Amino acid sequence: MVVKSVLEDIDFNDIIDTFIAKNEISNSEEDYVINFSNKVKEFLAQEELKDNPNVKKILLRMLDEYHYYSKTYIERVFKNFYNFLSPKINESRTIYSPISSEKDFSRINSSYFYLEKFIEINNLSNEQTINLSSLYLEVDNKFYKKKLSFLEQKNDGIVDTKKEISKIYNRLKFIDTVVFMDDFSGTGDTIKKFLKLCAEMVKEKQVIIFVVHITEKAKDVIEKAFIEHGYENARLIAENKSSSFFEKNLEFKEIREELFQFEKETLGSDEPLGYKGSETLVTFYRNCPNNTISSYWWNEHKQWRPLFPRKTKIVDFFGEKKIEEIYKRILYNINLIIPPELSKKYGIKDLLYLLYINEFPKDQEVFEIRRILGYNENQLLEQYSILLSKGWIDSENNLLVEGKKVLEELKLFKTSFSDLTKEKFLEKSEDSISFDDEYIPVKYL
């Protein structure tokens, strides 16, 4: 068999050396790739692969073409892109926007995170960012529609609905360039739908979409969407492009169905070969896209231990819940747990910080907790310094013994940060902790 003979030529050490060199992770301490060679050995030694030798070998072979994006590499990419971009734009007339989830505009997806990282790395002002979905929703929300309908009826149709809507979009009239940022596009569907949503607002401006990694299929879909929705001056830029694995490597096409059945039947994957059969081989230091071959990330099979398990946090601060509701729930729930006599002993924000890193110890960006606490970068650094000086955390944001003792004293150690965002139905204690209890230095106000 041709496939078998080709697979026999695969050398483990060569594959690992290529992966490490190509992705520049020889000294990385990131959770996904630390002790990478040993992790791959354990991954390939799993019971499920013993009866599937071809699948085992192709999963090793795929690592030769795998893209892993470390934090350091992403930062270099963003600096490089901005150095390319800045001479070509008028910064004072440019805005940056995330690409919202097609399922829920209010959910903070990876695009939001990486846009914030881009702004931080290049020392740009947060005032230069805007969520275009918010403007769209302002126009499209039911209240506004009812208001326009009422005005039209009251004035016998004299009011021009489009004119009223344009007043909102006119907030962008002094903007020449809009830059959209995203980490990954596998099918192009999300960006295509976002382009349709934003067309009325920005199609006549210079539009630049920057994606760290994109598939050839997604590139084609997005470029056609530019034309379909009337974008006059739009450009798609990507750091890396890739084709689906079996499309690119025809010598392995006979094993495609075998891998598909392994993922579907043995692992029970909902996305065999990746979302919509994308056959992508990509992981970012924050997470693994579901477009990737699912053997690498699918973690809902009891015995299977994926190499790059997909992180599906149950904390959803900006989904259907609004930030004000989250504040209230956290304050409400934390007071159901802390003994009344200890309710004023520690600052609420100190406790929430400890709870967060206790639940998500590898989340070095502390992105969500910063949003919840309402902190900017300097305020978060101040919080970090305070907890570090108390000996509650170490310099790597790991919870130390003294920090654990604080949570144990308050009966919070077994409480997850996620739990605090959920509704409870018990009465709140009178001695409630408030965000107002936390002093913020004057220099940060």
Short mmCIF file of C-alpha atoms in Angstrom, two decimals:
data_model
loop_
_atom_site.label_atom_id
_atom_site.label_comp_id
_atom_site.label_asym_id
_atom_site.label_seq_id
_atom_site.Cartn_x
_atom_site.Cartn_y
_atom_site.Cartn_z
CA MET A 1 0.00 0.00 0.00
CA VAL A 2 1.39 3.42 -0.97
CA VAL A 3 0.18 5.12 2.22
CA LYS A 4 1.80 2.53 4.43
CA SER A 5 5.16 2.84 2.71
CA VAL A 6 5.09 6.63 2.97
CA LEU A 7 4.16 6.50 6.65
CA GLU A 8 7.02 4.10 7.39
CA ASP A 9 9.50 6.83 6.46
CA ILE A 10 8.35 9.15 9.26
CA ASP A 11 10.97 9.74 11.97
CA PHE A 12 9.76 10.89 15.40
CA ASN A 13 12.83 12.96 16.30
CA ASP A 14 12.91 14.69 12.92
CA ILE A 15 9.25 15.67 13.24
CA ILE A 16 9.70 17.04 16.76
CA ASP A 17 12.83 18.96 15.80
CA THR A 18 11.01 20.50 12.84
CA PHE A 19 8.01 21.50 14.98
CA ILE A 20 10.19 23.13 17.64
CA ALA A 21 12.42 24.96 15.15
CA LYS A 22 9.64 26.15 12.84
CA ASN A 23 7.48 27.42 15.68
CA GLU A 24 10.42 28.82 17.70
CA ILE A 25 9.49 27.18 21.00
CA SER A 26 12.81 25.65 22.09
CA ASN A 27 12.77 27.64 25.34
CA SER A 28 9.02 28.02 25.75
CA GLU A 29 7.39 27.47 29.14
CA GLU A 30 3.87 27.73 27.73
CA ASP A 31 1.51 25.04 28.90
CA TYR A 32 0.79 23.61 25.46
CA VAL A 33 4.42 23.05 24.47
CA ILE A 34 6.54 22.68 27.61
CA ASN A 35 8.34 19.30 27.51
CA PHE A 36 6.84 18.93 24.06
CA SER A 37 8.67 15.77 23.00
CA ASN A 38 7.43 13.87 26.06
CA LYS A 39 3.91 15.18 25.55
CA VAL A 40 3.85 13.90 21.99
CA LYS A 41 5.14 10.49 23.11
CA GLU A 42 2.34 10.23 25.69
CA PHE A 43 -0.20 11.47 23.13
CA LEU A 44 0.78 8.79 20.60
CA ALA A 45 0.99 6.03 23.22
CA GLN A 46 -2.72 6.19 24.04
CA GLU A 47 -4.77 3.00 24.00
CA GLU A 48 -7.10 4.28 21.28
CA LEU A 49 -4.20 4.43 18.80
CA LYS A 50 -2.91 0.91 19.35
CA ASP A 51 -5.50 -0.54 16.99
CA ASN A 52 -5.15 2.39 14.58
CA PRO A 53 -1.48 2.45 13.54
CA ASN A 54 -2.07 4.53 10.40
CA VAL A 55 -3.92 7.17 12.40
CA LYS A 56 -1.09 7.22 14.93
CA LYS A 57 1.49 7.77 12.21
CA ILE A 58 -0.47 10.42 10.35
CA LEU A 59 -1.01 12.37 13.58
CA LEU A 60 2.76 12.38 14.04
CA ARG A 61 3.35 13.33 10.39
CA MET A 62 0.91 16.24 10.62
CA LEU A 63 3.04 17.85 13.32
CA ASP A 64 5.61 18.49 10.61
CA GLU A 65 3.22 21.09 9.13
CA TYR A 66 1.63 22.27 12.36
CA HIS A 67 1.54 25.98 13.21
CA TYR A 68 1.87 26.89 16.88
CA TYR A 69 1.70 30.58 17.75
CA SER A 70 3.45 31.43 21.01
CA LYS A 71 2.87 34.64 22.92
CA THR A 72 6.32 35.91 21.92
CA TYR A 73 5.68 35.14 18.27
CA ILE A 74 2.26 36.83 18.30
CA GLU A 75 3.81 39.97 19.78
CA ARG A 76 6.42 40.02 17.03
CA VAL A 77 3.70 39.56 14.41
CA PHE A 78 1.72 42.50 15.77
CA LYS A 79 4.75 44.77 15.89
CA ASN A 80 5.68 43.79 12.38
CA PHE A 81 2.17 44.40 11.04
CA TYR A 82 1.96 47.82 12.68
CA ASN A 83 5.36 48.81 11.26
CA PHE A 84 3.96 47.87 7.86
CA LEU A 85 0.65 49.63 8.46
CA SER A 86 1.61 52.93 10.10
CA PRO A 87 3.26 54.63 7.07
CA LYS A 88 0.16 53.85 4.99
CA ILE A 89 -2.49 55.40 7.24
CA ASN A 90 -3.37 58.64 8.95
CA GLU A 91 -3.40 57.48 12.57
CA SER A 92 -5.72 60.25 13.72
CA ARG A 93 -8.31 59.14 11.16
CA THR A 94 -7.98 55.39 11.77
CA ILE A 95 -9.94 53.12 14.07
CA TYR A 96 -9.42 49.48 15.07
CA SER A 97 -12.28 47.06 15.58
CA PRO A 98 -12.66 43.43 16.65
CA ILE A 99 -14.68 41.02 14.54
CA SER A 100 -17.69 39.98 16.56
CA SER A 101 -18.99 36.45 16.88
CA GLU A 102 -21.74 35.78 14.36
CA LYS A 103 -23.74 33.98 17.06
CA ASP A 104 -23.55 36.64 19.77
CA PHE A 105 -22.30 40.19 19.19
CA SER A 106 -21.87 40.78 22.92
CA ARG A 107 -19.58 37.79 23.52
CA ILE A 108 -15.90 38.58 23.94
CA ASN A 109 -14.21 36.25 21.47
CA SER A 110 -10.53 35.85 20.61
CA SER A 111 -10.68 38.79 18.19
CA TYR A 112 -11.31 41.15 21.11
CA PHE A 113 -8.40 39.70 23.04
CA TYR A 114 -5.91 39.92 20.19
CA LEU A 115 -7.00 43.43 19.26
CA GLU A 116 -6.33 44.50 22.83
CA LYS A 117 -2.95 42.77 22.65
CA PHE A 118 -2.20 44.62 19.40
CA ILE A 119 -3.11 47.97 20.97
CA GLU A 120 -0.95 47.22 24.01
CA ILE A 121 2.10 46.02 22.06
CA ASN A 122 2.13 49.10 19.82
CA ASN A 123 1.35 51.63 22.55
CA LEU A 124 -1.83 52.82 20.87
CA SER A 125 -4.69 54.51 22.66
CA ASN A 126 -7.80 52.56 23.61
CA GLU A 127 -9.73 55.53 22.24
CA GLN A 128 -8.76 54.33 18.77
CA THR A 129 -10.77 51.13 19.20
CA ILE A 130 -14.47 50.81 18.55
CA ASN A 131 -16.79 47.84 18.34
CA LEU A 132 -18.68 48.39 15.09
CA SER A 133 -21.20 45.77 16.15
CA SER A 134 -22.27 48.13 18.92
CA LEU A 135 -23.06 50.87 16.42
CA TYR A 136 -25.00 48.38 14.34
CA LEU A 137 -26.97 47.22 17.36
CA GLU A 138 -27.72 50.79 18.32
CA VAL A 139 -29.40 51.23 14.97
CA ASP A 140 -31.01 47.83 14.89
CA ASN A 141 -32.30 47.45 18.44
CA LYS A 142 -36.04 47.15 18.96
CA PHE A 143 -36.37 50.34 20.95
CA TYR A 144 -34.87 52.41 18.16
CA LYS A 145 -37.05 50.73 15.55
CA LYS A 146 -40.14 51.47 17.62
CA LYS A 147 -39.02 55.06 18.06
CA LEU A 148 -38.58 55.55 14.32
CA SER A 149 -41.90 53.87 13.62
CA PHE A 150 -43.60 56.20 16.10
CA LEU A 151 -42.00 59.27 14.53
CA GLU A 152 -43.07 58.20 11.05
CA GLN A 153 -46.67 57.70 12.15
CA LYS A 154 -46.71 60.96 14.09
CA ASN A 155 -45.36 62.95 11.17
CA ASP A 156 -47.32 61.14 8.49
CA GLY A 157 -44.22 59.54 7.07
CA ILE A 158 -42.25 62.79 6.79
CA VAL A 159 -39.35 61.41 8.86
CA ASP A 160 -36.73 59.70 6.71
CA THR A 161 -35.73 56.51 8.52
CA LYS A 162 -32.47 56.20 6.61
CA LYS A 163 -31.60 59.77 7.52
CA GLU A 164 -32.20 59.06 11.21
CA ILE A 165 -30.02 55.97 11.04
CA SER A 166 -27.27 57.86 9.23
CA LYS A 167 -26.99 60.20 12.22
CA ILE A 168 -25.58 57.32 14.21
CA TYR A 169 -23.23 56.17 11.47
CA ASN A 170 -22.04 59.75 11.05
CA ARG A 171 -19.91 59.22 14.13
CA LEU A 172 -17.49 57.67 11.67
CA LYS A 173 -17.52 60.54 9.18
CA PHE A 174 -14.01 61.70 10.10
CA ILE A 175 -12.57 58.19 9.83
CA ASP A 176 -10.65 57.24 6.68
CA THR A 177 -9.40 53.77 7.60
CA VAL A 178 -10.87 50.87 9.56
CA VAL A 179 -8.61 48.01 10.63
CA PHE A 180 -10.23 44.74 11.69
CA MET A 181 -8.16 42.25 13.69
CA ASP A 182 -8.55 38.51 14.17
CA ASP A 183 -6.33 35.60 15.07
CA PHE A 184 -7.71 32.92 12.79
CA SER A 185 -10.18 32.29 9.98
CA GLY A 186 -10.87 28.73 8.92
CA THR A 187 -14.00 28.98 6.76
CA GLY A 188 -14.31 32.75 6.35
CA ASP A 189 -17.98 32.60 7.36
CA THR A 190 -17.70 34.78 10.48
CA ILE A 191 -15.80 37.53 8.68
CA LYS A 192 -18.11 37.35 5.68
CA LYS A 193 -21.17 37.89 7.86
CA PHE A 194 -19.40 40.67 9.74
CA LEU A 195 -18.56 42.42 6.48
CA LYS A 196 -22.23 42.30 5.52
CA LEU A 197 -23.20 43.77 8.87
CA CYS A 198 -20.67 46.61 8.62
CA ALA A 199 -21.09 47.42 4.93
CA GLU A 200 -23.44 50.37 5.42
CA MET A 201 -21.00 51.91 7.90
CA VAL A 202 -17.59 51.49 6.30
CA LYS A 203 -17.73 50.10 2.75
CA GLU A 204 -16.65 53.44 1.26
CA LYS A 205 -13.63 53.73 3.57
CA GLN A 206 -10.26 52.03 3.38
CA VAL A 207 -10.82 48.68 5.10
CA ILE A 208 -7.98 46.41 6.18
CA ILE A 209 -8.54 42.99 7.69
CA PHE A 210 -5.53 41.48 9.40
CA VAL A 211 -5.65 37.79 10.32
CA VAL A 212 -2.72 35.98 11.90
CA HIS A 213 -3.55 32.67 10.20
CA ILE A 214 -6.03 32.05 7.42
CA THR A 215 -6.93 29.12 5.20
CA GLU A 216 -7.00 29.41 1.43
CA LYS A 217 -10.73 28.69 1.52
CA ALA A 218 -11.39 31.49 4.01
CA LYS A 219 -9.27 33.91 1.97
CA ASP A 220 -11.36 33.21 -1.11
CA VAL A 221 -14.66 33.61 0.81
CA ILE A 222 -13.60 36.94 2.35
CA GLU A 223 -12.30 38.47 -0.87
CA LYS A 224 -15.55 37.56 -2.63
CA ALA A 225 -17.47 39.15 0.26
CA PHE A 226 -15.63 42.43 -0.35
CA ILE A 227 -17.12 42.50 -3.85
CA GLU A 228 -20.53 41.16 -2.86
CA HIS A 229 -21.09 43.83 -0.21
CA GLY A 230 -19.69 46.77 -2.15
CA TYR A 231 -16.40 47.45 -0.37
CA GLU A 232 -14.55 49.90 -2.57
CA ASN A 233 -11.08 49.81 -1.03
CA ALA A 234 -10.63 46.67 1.05
CA ARG A 235 -7.60 44.50 1.63
CA LEU A 236 -7.04 41.21 3.42
CA ILE A 237 -3.62 40.66 5.02
CA ALA A 238 -2.48 37.48 6.77
CA GLU A 239 0.71 36.45 8.50
CA ASN A 240 0.31 32.84 7.32
CA LYS A 241 -1.93 30.92 4.93
CA SER A 242 -2.50 27.19 4.68
CA SER A 243 -4.51 24.66 2.70
CA SER A 244 -6.37 21.70 4.16
CA PHE A 245 -3.90 18.93 4.97
CA PHE A 246 -5.19 16.18 2.66
CA GLU A 247 -5.75 18.62 -0.19
CA LYS A 248 -2.11 19.60 0.06
CA ASN A 249 -0.74 16.10 0.70
CA LEU A 250 -2.44 13.90 -1.89
CA GLU A 251 -0.17 10.95 -1.07
CA PHE A 252 -2.10 10.55 2.19
CA LYS A 253 -5.60 10.87 0.74
CA GLU A 254 -6.33 7.16 1.34
CA ILE A 255 -6.02 7.64 5.10
CA ARG A 256 -8.42 10.60 5.26
CA GLU A 257 -11.50 8.43 5.69
CA GLU A 258 -9.71 6.29 8.28
CA LEU A 259 -8.88 9.36 10.35
CA PHE A 260 -12.41 10.72 9.90
CA GLN A 261 -13.94 7.49 11.23
CA PHE A 262 -11.46 7.36 14.11
CA GLU A 263 -12.42 10.85 15.24
CA LYS A 264 -16.14 10.35 14.71
CA GLU A 265 -16.58 6.80 16.04
CA THR A 266 -13.70 6.22 18.46
CA LEU A 267 -13.36 9.71 19.92
CA GLY A 268 -16.99 10.74 19.44
CA SER A 269 -15.90 14.08 18.00
CA ASP A 270 -18.60 16.50 16.89
CA GLU A 271 -16.10 18.01 14.44
CA PRO A 272 -14.22 15.15 12.72
CA LEU A 273 -11.29 16.60 10.74
CA GLY A 274 -12.12 19.97 12.30
CA TYR A 275 -15.11 22.29 11.98
CA LYS A 276 -16.76 21.71 8.58
CA GLY A 277 -13.91 19.36 7.71
CA SER A 278 -11.38 22.21 7.64
CA GLU A 279 -8.37 19.91 8.20
CA THR A 280 -6.44 22.79 9.77
CA LEU A 281 -3.30 22.37 11.89
CA VAL A 282 -3.16 25.48 14.08
CA THR A 283 -2.93 26.24 17.80
CA PHE A 284 -2.47 29.56 19.56
CA TYR A 285 -0.95 29.89 23.01
CA ARG A 286 -4.37 30.90 24.34
CA ASN A 287 -6.42 28.18 22.69
CA CYS A 288 -6.83 25.73 19.81
CA PRO A 289 -9.36 26.58 17.05
CA ASN A 290 -12.01 23.94 16.47
CA ASN A 291 -11.08 24.00 12.76
CA THR A 292 -7.99 21.98 13.68
CA ILE A 293 -7.99 18.19 13.16
CA SER A 294 -10.02 17.23 16.23
CA SER A 295 -7.73 14.45 17.50
CA TYR A 296 -5.44 17.23 18.71
CA TRP A 297 -8.04 19.11 20.76
CA TRP A 298 -11.22 17.06 21.33
CA ASN A 299 -11.41 16.49 25.10
CA GLU A 300 -14.91 15.14 25.66
CA HIS A 301 -13.85 11.50 25.36
CA LYS A 302 -13.17 10.19 28.88
CA GLN A 303 -9.92 8.39 28.12
CA TRP A 304 -8.55 10.52 25.30
CA ARG A 305 -5.93 13.11 26.24
CA PRO A 306 -5.51 15.54 23.33
CA LEU A 307 -2.18 17.21 22.66
CA PHE A 308 -3.71 20.71 22.52
CA PRO A 309 -6.93 20.45 24.57
CA ARG A 310 -9.40 23.13 23.63
CA LYS A 311 -10.07 25.51 26.49
CA THR A 312 -13.77 26.05 26.98
CA LYS A 313 -14.03 28.33 30.01
CA ILE A 314 -17.39 28.32 31.67
CA VAL A 315 -16.90 31.95 32.61
CA ASP A 316 -18.77 34.02 30.05
CA PHE A 317 -18.61 37.57 31.34
CA PHE A 318 -19.81 39.26 28.20
CA GLY A 319 -22.22 36.77 26.70
CA GLU A 320 -25.90 37.02 27.42
CA LYS A 321 -25.08 38.47 30.81
CA LYS A 322 -24.28 42.15 31.07
CA ILE A 323 -21.31 43.40 33.05
CA GLU A 324 -23.55 45.10 35.64
CA GLU A 325 -25.30 41.79 36.28
CA ILE A 326 -21.96 40.07 36.76
CA TYR A 327 -20.92 42.63 39.37
CA LYS A 328 -24.14 42.10 41.28
CA ARG A 329 -23.95 38.32 41.12
CA ILE A 330 -20.35 38.23 42.30
CA LEU A 331 -21.07 40.51 45.25
CA TYR A 332 -24.24 38.64 46.10
CA ASN A 333 -22.71 35.19 45.91
CA ILE A 334 -19.46 35.95 47.69
CA ASN A 335 -21.40 37.22 50.67
CA LEU A 336 -23.33 33.98 50.87
CA ILE A 337 -20.06 32.16 51.48
CA ILE A 338 -17.81 34.43 53.56
CA PRO A 339 -18.48 34.26 57.33
CA PRO A 340 -20.12 37.58 58.37
CA GLU A 341 -17.43 38.37 60.94
CA LEU A 342 -14.77 38.23 58.18
CA SER A 343 -16.67 40.13 55.49
CA LYS A 344 -14.62 43.31 55.85
CA LYS A 345 -11.22 41.75 56.50
CA TYR A 346 -10.00 41.71 52.89
CA GLY A 347 -10.62 43.83 49.80
CA ILE A 348 -13.09 42.35 47.35
CA LYS A 349 -10.80 42.88 44.37
CA ASP A 350 -7.93 41.11 46.13
CA LEU A 351 -10.20 38.12 46.67
CA LEU A 352 -11.51 38.05 43.11
CA TYR A 353 -7.98 38.20 41.74
CA LEU A 354 -6.95 35.25 43.92
CA LEU A 355 -10.05 33.27 42.96
CA TYR A 356 -9.46 33.89 39.27
CA ILE A 357 -5.83 32.73 39.16
CA ASN A 358 -6.74 29.79 41.39
CA GLU A 359 -9.24 28.62 38.76
CA PHE A 360 -7.21 29.63 35.69
CA PRO A 361 -3.55 29.31 36.76
CA LYS A 362 -2.19 29.33 33.22
CA ASP A 363 -4.02 32.47 32.09
CA GLN A 364 -1.05 34.81 32.22
CA GLU A 365 -2.92 37.58 30.41
CA VAL A 366 -5.51 37.86 33.21
CA PHE A 367 -7.73 39.34 30.51
CA GLU A 368 -11.18 38.63 31.91
CA ILE A 369 -10.38 39.58 35.50
CA ARG A 370 -9.17 42.97 34.31
CA ARG A 371 -12.50 43.53 32.59
CA ILE A 372 -14.48 42.42 35.61
CA LEU A 373 -12.51 44.62 38.01
CA GLY A 374 -12.78 47.57 35.64
CA TYR A 375 -9.01 48.07 35.66
CA ASN A 376 -6.67 49.54 33.09
CA GLU A 377 -3.15 48.15 32.65
CA ASN A 378 -1.63 50.34 35.39
CA GLN A 379 -4.33 49.53 37.91
CA LEU A 380 -3.97 45.81 37.25
CA LEU A 381 -0.20 46.12 37.71
CA GLU A 382 -0.82 47.92 41.02
CA GLN A 383 -3.11 45.09 42.12
CA TYR A 384 -0.51 42.52 41.10
CA SER A 385 2.22 44.38 43.02
CA ILE A 386 0.10 44.53 46.18
CA LEU A 387 -0.62 40.80 46.15
CA LEU A 388 3.01 40.05 45.31
CA SER A 389 4.23 42.14 48.27
CA LYS A 390 1.83 40.31 50.58
CA GLY A 391 3.28 36.99 49.47
CA TRP A 392 -0.08 35.78 48.16
CA ILE A 393 1.13 35.24 44.59
CA ASP A 394 4.52 34.81 42.92
CA SER A 395 5.98 36.77 40.02
CA GLU A 396 4.41 34.35 37.54
CA ASN A 397 0.88 34.99 38.87
CA ASN A 398 0.69 31.64 40.64
CA LEU A 399 -1.26 31.36 43.89
CA LEU A 400 1.10 30.80 46.86
CA VAL A 401 0.43 29.11 50.20
CA GLU A 402 -0.42 32.41 51.93
CA GLY A 403 -2.92 33.26 49.22
CA LYS A 404 -4.52 29.85 49.56
CA LYS A 405 -4.77 30.38 53.32
CA VAL A 406 -6.76 33.58 52.74
CA LEU A 407 -9.24 31.75 50.52
CA GLU A 408 -9.46 28.86 52.98
CA GLU A 409 -10.04 31.24 55.90
CA LEU A 410 -12.99 32.78 54.06
CA LYS A 411 -14.37 29.38 52.97
CA LEU A 412 -13.64 30.34 49.35
CA PHE A 413 -10.87 27.93 48.36
CA LYS A 414 -13.24 25.38 46.86
CA THR A 415 -15.30 28.09 45.16
CA SER A 416 -14.54 28.74 41.52
CA PHE A 417 -14.58 32.22 40.06
CA SER A 418 -17.09 30.88 37.57
CA ASP A 419 -19.48 29.92 40.38
CA LEU A 420 -19.62 33.51 41.53
CA THR A 421 -21.16 34.56 38.21
CA LYS A 422 -24.12 32.21 38.60
CA GLU A 423 -27.49 33.03 40.10
CA LYS A 424 -28.26 31.97 43.67
CA PHE A 425 -31.58 32.12 45.48
CA LEU A 426 -30.52 32.72 49.08
CA GLU A 427 -30.86 36.01 50.90
CA LYS A 428 -27.91 38.35 50.95
CA SER A 429 -26.22 39.12 54.26
CA GLU A 430 -26.41 42.64 55.67
CA ASP A 431 -22.64 43.09 55.93
CA SER A 432 -22.10 43.01 52.19
CA ILE A 433 -18.80 43.73 50.51
CA SER A 434 -18.87 46.47 47.89
CA PHE A 435 -16.56 47.41 45.06
CA ASP A 436 -16.49 50.82 46.74
CA ASP A 437 -14.51 49.26 49.59
CA GLU A 438 -11.43 49.02 47.41
CA TYR A 439 -9.21 52.11 47.40
CA ILE A 440 -7.73 53.07 44.04
CA PRO A 441 -4.63 55.33 44.20
CA VAL A 442 -5.27 58.92 43.11
CA LYS A 443 -2.63 58.74 40.38
CA TYR A 444 -4.78 56.17 38.56
CA LEU A 445 -8.06 58.08 38.78
#
